[in-house]
mmCIF file of C-alpha atoms in Angstrom:
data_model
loop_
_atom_site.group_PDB
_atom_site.id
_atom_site.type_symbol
_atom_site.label_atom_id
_atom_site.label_comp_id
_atom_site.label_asym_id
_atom_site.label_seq_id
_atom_site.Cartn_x
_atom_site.Cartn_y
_atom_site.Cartn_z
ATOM 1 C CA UNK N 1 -72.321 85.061 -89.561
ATOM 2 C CA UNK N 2 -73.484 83.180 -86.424
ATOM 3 C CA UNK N 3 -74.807 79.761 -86.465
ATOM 4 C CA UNK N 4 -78.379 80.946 -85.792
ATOM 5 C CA UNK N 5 -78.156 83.666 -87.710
ATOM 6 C CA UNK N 6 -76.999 81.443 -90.888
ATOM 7 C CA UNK N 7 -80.002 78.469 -89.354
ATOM 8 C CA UNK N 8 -82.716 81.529 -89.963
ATOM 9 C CA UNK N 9 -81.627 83.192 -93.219
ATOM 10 C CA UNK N 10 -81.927 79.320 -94.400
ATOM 11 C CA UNK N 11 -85.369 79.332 -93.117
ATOM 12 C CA UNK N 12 -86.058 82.307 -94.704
ATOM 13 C CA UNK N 13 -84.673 81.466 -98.381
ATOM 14 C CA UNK N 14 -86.045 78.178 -98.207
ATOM 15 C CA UNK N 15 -89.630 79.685 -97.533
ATOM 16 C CA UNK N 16 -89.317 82.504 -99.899
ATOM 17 C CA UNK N 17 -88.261 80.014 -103.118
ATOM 18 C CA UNK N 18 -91.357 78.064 -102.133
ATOM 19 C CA UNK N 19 -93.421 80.783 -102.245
ATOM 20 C CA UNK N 20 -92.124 82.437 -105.486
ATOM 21 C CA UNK N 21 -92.350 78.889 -107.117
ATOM 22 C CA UNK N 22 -96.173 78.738 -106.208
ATOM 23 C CA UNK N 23 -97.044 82.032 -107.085
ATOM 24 C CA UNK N 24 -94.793 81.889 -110.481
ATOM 25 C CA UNK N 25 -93.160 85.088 -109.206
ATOM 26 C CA UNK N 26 -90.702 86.624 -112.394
ATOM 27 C CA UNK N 27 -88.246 87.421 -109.994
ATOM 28 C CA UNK N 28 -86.952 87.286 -106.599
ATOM 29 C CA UNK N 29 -85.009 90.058 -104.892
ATOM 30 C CA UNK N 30 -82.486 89.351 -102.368
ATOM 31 C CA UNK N 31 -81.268 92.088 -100.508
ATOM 32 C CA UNK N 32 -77.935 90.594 -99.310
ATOM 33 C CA UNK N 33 -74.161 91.579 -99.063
ATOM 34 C CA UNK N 34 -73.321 87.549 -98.716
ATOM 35 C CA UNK N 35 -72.373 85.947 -101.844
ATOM 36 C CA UNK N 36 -73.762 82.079 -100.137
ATOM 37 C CA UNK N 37 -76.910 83.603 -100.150
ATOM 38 C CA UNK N 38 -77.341 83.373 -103.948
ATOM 39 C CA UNK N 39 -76.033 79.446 -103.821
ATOM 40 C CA UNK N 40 -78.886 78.544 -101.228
ATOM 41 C CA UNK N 41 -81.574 79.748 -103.926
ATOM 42 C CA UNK N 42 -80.319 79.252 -107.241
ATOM 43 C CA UNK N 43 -80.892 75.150 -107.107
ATOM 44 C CA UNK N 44 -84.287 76.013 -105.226
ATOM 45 C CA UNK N 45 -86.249 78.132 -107.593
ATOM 46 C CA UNK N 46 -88.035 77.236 -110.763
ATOM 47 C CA UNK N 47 -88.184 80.076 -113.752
ATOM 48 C CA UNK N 48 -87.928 82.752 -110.916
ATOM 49 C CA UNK N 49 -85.368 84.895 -111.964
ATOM 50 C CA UNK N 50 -82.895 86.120 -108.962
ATOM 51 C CA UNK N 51 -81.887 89.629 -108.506
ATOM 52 C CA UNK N 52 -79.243 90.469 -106.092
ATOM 53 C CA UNK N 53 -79.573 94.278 -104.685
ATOM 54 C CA UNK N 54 -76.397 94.329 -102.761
ATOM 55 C CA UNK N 55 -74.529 97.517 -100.775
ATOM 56 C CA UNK N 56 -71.146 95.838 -101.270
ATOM 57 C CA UNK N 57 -68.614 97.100 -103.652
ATOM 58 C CA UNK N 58 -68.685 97.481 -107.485
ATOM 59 C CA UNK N 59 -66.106 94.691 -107.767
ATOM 60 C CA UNK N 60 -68.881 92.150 -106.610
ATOM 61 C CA UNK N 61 -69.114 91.528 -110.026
ATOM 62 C CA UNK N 62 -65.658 90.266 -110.376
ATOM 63 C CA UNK N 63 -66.317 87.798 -107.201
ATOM 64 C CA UNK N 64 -70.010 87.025 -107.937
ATOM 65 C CA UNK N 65 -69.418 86.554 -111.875
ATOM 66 C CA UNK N 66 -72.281 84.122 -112.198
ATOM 67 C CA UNK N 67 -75.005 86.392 -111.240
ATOM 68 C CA UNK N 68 -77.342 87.575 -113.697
ATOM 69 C CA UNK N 69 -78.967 90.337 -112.295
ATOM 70 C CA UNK N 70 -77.012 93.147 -110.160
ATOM 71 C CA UNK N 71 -78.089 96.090 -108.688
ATOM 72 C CA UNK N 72 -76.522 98.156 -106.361
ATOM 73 C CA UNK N 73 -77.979 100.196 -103.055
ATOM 74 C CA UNK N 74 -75.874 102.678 -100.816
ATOM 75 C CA UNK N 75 -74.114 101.443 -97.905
ATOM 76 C CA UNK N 76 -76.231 103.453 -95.357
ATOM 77 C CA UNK N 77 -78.551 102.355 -92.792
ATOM 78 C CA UNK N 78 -81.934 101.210 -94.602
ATOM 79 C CA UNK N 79 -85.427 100.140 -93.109
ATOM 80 C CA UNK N 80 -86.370 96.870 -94.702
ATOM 81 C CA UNK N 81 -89.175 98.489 -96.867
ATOM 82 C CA UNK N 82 -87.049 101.233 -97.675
ATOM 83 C CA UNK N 83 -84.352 98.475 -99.268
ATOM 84 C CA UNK N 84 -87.242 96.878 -101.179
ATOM 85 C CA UNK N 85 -88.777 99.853 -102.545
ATOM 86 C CA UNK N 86 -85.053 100.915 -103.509
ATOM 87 C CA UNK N 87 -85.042 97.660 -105.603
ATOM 88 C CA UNK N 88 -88.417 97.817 -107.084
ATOM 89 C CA UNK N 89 -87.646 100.746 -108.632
ATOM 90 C CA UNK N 90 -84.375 100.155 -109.926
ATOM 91 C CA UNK N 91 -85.392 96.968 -111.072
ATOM 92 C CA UNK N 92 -88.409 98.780 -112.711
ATOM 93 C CA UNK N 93 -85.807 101.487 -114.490
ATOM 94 C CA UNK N 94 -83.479 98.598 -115.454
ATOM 95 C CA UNK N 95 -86.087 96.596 -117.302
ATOM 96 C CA UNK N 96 -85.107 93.204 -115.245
ATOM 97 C CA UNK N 97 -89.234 93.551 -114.333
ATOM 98 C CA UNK N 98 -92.159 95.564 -115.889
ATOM 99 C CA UNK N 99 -95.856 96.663 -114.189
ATOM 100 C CA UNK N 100 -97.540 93.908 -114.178
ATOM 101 C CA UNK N 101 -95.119 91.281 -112.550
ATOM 102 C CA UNK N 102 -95.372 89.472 -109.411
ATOM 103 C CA UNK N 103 -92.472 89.626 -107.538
ATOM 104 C CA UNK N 104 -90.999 88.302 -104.066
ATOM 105 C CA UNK N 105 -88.537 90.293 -102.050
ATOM 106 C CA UNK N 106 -86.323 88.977 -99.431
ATOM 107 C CA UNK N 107 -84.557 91.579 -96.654
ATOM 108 C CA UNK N 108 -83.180 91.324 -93.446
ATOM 109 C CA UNK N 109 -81.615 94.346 -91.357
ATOM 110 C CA UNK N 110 -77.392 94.641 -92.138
ATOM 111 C CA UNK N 111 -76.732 95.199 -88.228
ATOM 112 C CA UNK N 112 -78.671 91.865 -87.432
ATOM 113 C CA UNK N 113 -76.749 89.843 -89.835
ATOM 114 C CA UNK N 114 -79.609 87.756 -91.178
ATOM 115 C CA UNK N 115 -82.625 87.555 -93.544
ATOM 116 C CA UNK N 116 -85.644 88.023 -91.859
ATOM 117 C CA UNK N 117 -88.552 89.242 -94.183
ATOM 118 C CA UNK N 118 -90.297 88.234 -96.810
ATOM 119 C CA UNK N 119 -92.535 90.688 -98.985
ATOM 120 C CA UNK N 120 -94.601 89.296 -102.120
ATOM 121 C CA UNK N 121 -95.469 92.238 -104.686
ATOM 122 C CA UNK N 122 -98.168 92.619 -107.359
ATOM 123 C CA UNK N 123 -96.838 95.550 -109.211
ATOM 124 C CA UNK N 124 -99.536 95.811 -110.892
ATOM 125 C CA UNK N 125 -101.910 96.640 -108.051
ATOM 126 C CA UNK N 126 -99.333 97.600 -105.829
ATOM 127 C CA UNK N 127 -98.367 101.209 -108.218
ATOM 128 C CA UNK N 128 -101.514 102.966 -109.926
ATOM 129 C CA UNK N 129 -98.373 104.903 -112.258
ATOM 130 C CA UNK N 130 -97.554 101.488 -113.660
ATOM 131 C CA UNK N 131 -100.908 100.172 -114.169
ATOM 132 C CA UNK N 132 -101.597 103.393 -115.792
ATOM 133 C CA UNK N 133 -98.829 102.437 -118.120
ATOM 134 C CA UNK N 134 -99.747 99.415 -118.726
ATOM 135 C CA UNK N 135 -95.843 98.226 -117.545
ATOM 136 C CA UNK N 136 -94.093 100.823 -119.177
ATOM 137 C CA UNK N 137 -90.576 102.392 -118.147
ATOM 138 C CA UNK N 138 -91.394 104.757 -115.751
ATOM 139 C CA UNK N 139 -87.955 106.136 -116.659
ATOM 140 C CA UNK N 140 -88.886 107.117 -119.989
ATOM 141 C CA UNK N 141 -85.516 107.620 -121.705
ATOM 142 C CA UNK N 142 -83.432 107.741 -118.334
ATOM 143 C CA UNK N 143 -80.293 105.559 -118.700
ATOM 144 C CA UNK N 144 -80.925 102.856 -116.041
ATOM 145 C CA UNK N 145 -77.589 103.194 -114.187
ATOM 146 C CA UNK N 146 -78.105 107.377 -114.170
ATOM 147 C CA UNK N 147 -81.411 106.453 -112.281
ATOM 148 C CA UNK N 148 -79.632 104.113 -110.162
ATOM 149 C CA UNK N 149 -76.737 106.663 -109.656
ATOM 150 C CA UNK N 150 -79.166 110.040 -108.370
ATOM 151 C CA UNK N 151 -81.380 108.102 -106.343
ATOM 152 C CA UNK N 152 -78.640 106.467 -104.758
ATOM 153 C CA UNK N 153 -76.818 109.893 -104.526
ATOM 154 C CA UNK N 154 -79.954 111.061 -102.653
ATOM 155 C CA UNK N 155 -80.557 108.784 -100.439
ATOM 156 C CA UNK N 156 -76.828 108.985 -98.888
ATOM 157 C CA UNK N 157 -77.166 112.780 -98.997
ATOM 158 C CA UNK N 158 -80.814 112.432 -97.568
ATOM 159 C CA UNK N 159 -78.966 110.314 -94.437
ATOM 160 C CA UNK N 160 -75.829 112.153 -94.329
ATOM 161 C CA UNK N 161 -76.573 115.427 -95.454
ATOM 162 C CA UNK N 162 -74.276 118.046 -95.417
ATOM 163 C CA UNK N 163 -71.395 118.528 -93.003
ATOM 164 C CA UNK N 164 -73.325 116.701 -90.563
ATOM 165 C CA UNK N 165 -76.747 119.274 -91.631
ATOM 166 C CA UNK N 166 -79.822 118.164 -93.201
ATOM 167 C CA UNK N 167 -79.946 119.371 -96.575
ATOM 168 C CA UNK N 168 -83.050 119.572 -99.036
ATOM 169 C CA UNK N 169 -83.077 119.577 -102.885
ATOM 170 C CA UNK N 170 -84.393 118.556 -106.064
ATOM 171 C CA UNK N 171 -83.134 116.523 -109.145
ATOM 172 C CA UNK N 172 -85.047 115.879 -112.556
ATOM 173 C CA UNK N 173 -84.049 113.322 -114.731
ATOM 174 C CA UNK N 174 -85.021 113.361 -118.100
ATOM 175 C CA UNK N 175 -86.373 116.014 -120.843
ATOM 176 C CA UNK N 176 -83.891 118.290 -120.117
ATOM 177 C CA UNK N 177 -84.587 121.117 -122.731
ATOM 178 C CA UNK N 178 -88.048 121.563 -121.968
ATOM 179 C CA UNK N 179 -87.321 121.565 -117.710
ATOM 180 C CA UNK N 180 -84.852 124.245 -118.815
ATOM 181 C CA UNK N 181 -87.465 126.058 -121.101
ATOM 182 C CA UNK N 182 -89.724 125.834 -118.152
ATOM 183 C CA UNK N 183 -87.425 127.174 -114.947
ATOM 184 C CA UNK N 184 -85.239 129.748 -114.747
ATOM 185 C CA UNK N 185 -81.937 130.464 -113.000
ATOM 186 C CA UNK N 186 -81.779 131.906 -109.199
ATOM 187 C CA UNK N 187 -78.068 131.776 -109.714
ATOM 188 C CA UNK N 188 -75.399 131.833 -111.886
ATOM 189 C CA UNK N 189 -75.176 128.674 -113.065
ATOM 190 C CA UNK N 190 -72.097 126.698 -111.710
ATOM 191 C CA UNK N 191 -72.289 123.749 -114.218
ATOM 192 C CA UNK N 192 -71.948 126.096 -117.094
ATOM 193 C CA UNK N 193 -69.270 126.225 -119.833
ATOM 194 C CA UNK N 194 -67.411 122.899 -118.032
ATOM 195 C CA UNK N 195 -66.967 119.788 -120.272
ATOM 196 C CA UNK N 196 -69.749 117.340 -120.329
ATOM 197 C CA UNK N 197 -66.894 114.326 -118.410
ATOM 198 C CA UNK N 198 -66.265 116.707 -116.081
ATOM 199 C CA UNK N 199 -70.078 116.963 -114.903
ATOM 200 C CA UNK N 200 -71.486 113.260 -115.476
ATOM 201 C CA UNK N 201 -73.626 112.472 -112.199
ATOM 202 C CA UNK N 202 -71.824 109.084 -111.957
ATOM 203 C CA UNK N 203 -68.421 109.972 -111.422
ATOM 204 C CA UNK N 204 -67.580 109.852 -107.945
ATOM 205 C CA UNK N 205 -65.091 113.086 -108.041
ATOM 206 C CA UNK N 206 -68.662 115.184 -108.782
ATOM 207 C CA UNK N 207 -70.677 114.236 -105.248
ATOM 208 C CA UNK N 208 -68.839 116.288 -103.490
ATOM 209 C CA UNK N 209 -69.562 119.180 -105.934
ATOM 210 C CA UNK N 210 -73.412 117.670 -105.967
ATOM 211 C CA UNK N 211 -73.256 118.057 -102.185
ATOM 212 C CA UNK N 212 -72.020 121.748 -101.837
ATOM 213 C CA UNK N 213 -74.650 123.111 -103.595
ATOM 214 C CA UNK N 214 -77.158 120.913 -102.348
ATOM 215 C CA UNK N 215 -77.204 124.194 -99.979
ATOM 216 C CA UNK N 216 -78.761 126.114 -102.772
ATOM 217 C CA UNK N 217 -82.068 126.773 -103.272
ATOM 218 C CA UNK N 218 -83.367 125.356 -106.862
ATOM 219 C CA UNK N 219 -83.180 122.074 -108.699
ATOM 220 C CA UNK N 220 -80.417 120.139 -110.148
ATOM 221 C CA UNK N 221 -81.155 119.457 -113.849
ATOM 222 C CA UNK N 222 -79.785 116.185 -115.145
ATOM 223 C CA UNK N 223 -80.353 114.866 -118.584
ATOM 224 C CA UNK N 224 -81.018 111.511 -119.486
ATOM 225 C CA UNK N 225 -77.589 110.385 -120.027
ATOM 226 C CA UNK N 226 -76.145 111.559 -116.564
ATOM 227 C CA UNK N 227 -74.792 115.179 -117.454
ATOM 228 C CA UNK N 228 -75.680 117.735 -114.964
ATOM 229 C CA UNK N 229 -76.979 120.382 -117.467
ATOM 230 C CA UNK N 230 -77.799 123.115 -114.584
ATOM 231 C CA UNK N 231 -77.877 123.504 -110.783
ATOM 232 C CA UNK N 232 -80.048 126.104 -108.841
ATOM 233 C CA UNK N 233 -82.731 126.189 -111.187
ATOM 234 C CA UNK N 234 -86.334 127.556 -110.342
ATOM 235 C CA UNK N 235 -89.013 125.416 -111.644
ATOM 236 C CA UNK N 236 -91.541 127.558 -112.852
ATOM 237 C CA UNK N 237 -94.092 124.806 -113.795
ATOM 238 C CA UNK N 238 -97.437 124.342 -111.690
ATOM 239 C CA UNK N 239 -99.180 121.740 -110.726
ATOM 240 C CA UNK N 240 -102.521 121.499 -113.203
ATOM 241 C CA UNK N 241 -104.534 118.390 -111.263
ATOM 242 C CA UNK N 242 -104.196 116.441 -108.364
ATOM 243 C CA UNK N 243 -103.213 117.295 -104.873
ATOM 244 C CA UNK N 244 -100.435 116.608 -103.043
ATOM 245 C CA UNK N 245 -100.243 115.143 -98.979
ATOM 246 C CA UNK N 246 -100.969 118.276 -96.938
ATOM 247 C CA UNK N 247 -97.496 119.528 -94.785
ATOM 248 C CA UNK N 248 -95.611 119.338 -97.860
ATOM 249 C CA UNK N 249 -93.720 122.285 -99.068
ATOM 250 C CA UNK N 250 -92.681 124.439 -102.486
ATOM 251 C CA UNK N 251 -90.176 121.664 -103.219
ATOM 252 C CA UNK N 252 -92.423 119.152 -103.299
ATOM 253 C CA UNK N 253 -94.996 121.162 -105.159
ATOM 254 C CA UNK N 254 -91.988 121.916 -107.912
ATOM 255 C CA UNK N 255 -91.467 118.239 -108.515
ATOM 256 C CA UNK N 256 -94.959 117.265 -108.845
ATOM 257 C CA UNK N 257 -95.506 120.145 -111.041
ATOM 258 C CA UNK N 258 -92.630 119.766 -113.102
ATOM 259 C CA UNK N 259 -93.383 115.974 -113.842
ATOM 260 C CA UNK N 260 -96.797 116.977 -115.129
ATOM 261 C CA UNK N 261 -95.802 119.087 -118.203
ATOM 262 C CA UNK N 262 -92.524 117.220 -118.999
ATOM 263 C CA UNK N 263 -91.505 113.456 -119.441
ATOM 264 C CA UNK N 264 -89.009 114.029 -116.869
ATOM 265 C CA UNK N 265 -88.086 112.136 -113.293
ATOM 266 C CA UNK N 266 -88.282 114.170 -110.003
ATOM 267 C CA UNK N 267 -86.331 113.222 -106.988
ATOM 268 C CA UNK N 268 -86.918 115.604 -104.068
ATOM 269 C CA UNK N 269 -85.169 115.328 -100.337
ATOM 270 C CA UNK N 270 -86.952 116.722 -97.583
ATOM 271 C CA UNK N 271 -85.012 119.016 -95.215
ATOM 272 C CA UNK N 272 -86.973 118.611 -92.802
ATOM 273 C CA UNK N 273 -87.009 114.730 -91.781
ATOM 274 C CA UNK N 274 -84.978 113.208 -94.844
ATOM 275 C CA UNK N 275 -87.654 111.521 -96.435
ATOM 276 C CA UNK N 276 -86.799 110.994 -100.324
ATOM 277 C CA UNK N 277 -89.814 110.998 -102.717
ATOM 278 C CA UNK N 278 -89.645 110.065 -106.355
ATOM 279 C CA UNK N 279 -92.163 112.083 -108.669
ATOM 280 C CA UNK N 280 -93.663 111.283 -111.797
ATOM 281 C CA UNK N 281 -96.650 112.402 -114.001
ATOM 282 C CA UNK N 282 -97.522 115.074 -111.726
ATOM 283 C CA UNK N 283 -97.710 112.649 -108.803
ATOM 284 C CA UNK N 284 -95.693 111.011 -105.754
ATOM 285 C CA UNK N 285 -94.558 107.781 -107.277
ATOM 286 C CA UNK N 286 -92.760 106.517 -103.899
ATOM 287 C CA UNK N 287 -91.953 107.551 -100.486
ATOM 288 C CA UNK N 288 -88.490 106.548 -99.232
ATOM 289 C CA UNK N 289 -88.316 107.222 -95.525
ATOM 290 C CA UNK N 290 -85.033 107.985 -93.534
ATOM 291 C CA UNK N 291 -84.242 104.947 -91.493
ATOM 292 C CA UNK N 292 -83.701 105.654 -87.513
ATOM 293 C CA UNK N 293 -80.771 105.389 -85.693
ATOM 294 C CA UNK N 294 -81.738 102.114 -84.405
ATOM 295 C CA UNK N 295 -82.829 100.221 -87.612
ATOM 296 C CA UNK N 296 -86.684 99.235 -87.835
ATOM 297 C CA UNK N 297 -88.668 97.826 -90.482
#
């Protein structure tokens, strides 16, 4: 890291643990893959809590033992509002904050090599799902880590797609026997009769599996402990109330639906420009957009 680069990510922290002192923020994200990051902040902030969303490898916790808080994002090219709504909602499914915290968020662009933004978040007013909810898990019964795992799974498959091809598809999370008593198969299905190891979302062995049939029509169905019960699955379910953002298709229309008449999680991918969108209670929860080329904000 350069000498001005280092001189403004100082500037940055600095500013950020100021504000998230004044504001008696519960936590402060730091999207960062530099470990002297965290030792800039740690002596700075009050009862702030820090939590480190970092796209380095899974062994950071072997060189970062003293950090608390952990979450991981995929090492792809993100817009800085795409990493921090990647973090709220982990941090969300993980517990480490609830609906009605204040929290400050801290992001910079990898390419640039510094920290350059700083967002301050009302959760609370910012999501009318967790207000609703008065702070619940929006989860439900979703392991965090298998929530961590699919959205991270479709956001790299969102970016890379498939042999170099967009791809579009669906995953629910969650209340798997009632999605399957409520879709159907437009296949045979290719997860059936293997043993439950051999199809848990998190093993790394399975993405390339994941990302074959990505090229399927239908929905993945993955229960709430990370075993892929079902792949190419029609979801019968309709959408009762509410309407979606016009332009969006039968996918989209599938995971709202679907999240309306179960307890389950929806993660759709858009074929068409790679957007991810998260579902929930029959509505759009978040929109993660496909960062350009070039980087942005």
């Amino acid at each position: 890291m350069g000498e001005r680069a280092q001189s403004l990510s100082q500037v940055v922290l600095q500013t950020a643990c100021t504000i998230a002192n004044a504001v008696r923020a519960r936590a402060l994200f730091l999207c960062s893959d530099s470990a002297k990051h965290i030792g800039l902040i740690e002596p700075l902030l009050d009862k702030t809590e820090i939590v480190l969303v970092t796209r380095s490898p899974e062994h950071v916790e072997e060189d970062w033992p003293h950090v608390k808080n952990l979450l991981h994002m995929p090492k792809i090219d993100l817009t800085r509002m795409g990493q921090i709504k990647i973090a709220v909602l982990m941090g969300l499914s993980a517990g480490l904050v609830t609906g009605t915290d204040r929290i400050v968020c801290v992001t910079g662009l990898p390419r640039l090599h510094h920290l350059d933004n700083i967002l301050v978040l009302d959760l609370g007013k910012e999501f009318e799902l967790l207000t609703t909810n008065k702070g619940a898990n929006m989860v439900g019964s979703v392991r965090p880590e298998v929530f961590e795992g699919v959205l991270n799974l479709a956001i790299e498959l969102a970016n890379q797609g498939r042999e170099g091809k967009p791809v579009g598809t669906i995953f629910t999370l969650g209340d798997h026997e009632k999605v399957l008593q409520l879709s159907r198969q437009l296949i045979m299905n290719p997860f059936h009769g293997y043993p439950e190891e051999d199809r848990h979302i998190l093993d790394p062995h399975l993405h390339e599996t994941i990302r074959e049939f990505s090229a399927i029509d239908g929905a993945f169905v993955v229960r709430d402990d990370g075993v892929v019960m079902a792949a190419g699955r029609h979801l019968n379910a309709a959408l009762e109330e509410g309407e979606l953002p016009r332009g969006l298709g039968s996918r989209h229309v599938a995971g709202a639906g679907i999240t309306a008449v179960t307890d389950a999680v929806a993660i759709a991918i858009s074929e068409s420009d790679g957007t991810v969108r998260i579902f929930k209670q029959g509505s759009i929860f978040m929109e993660i957009e496909k960062a350009a080329q070039s980087g942005g904000i």
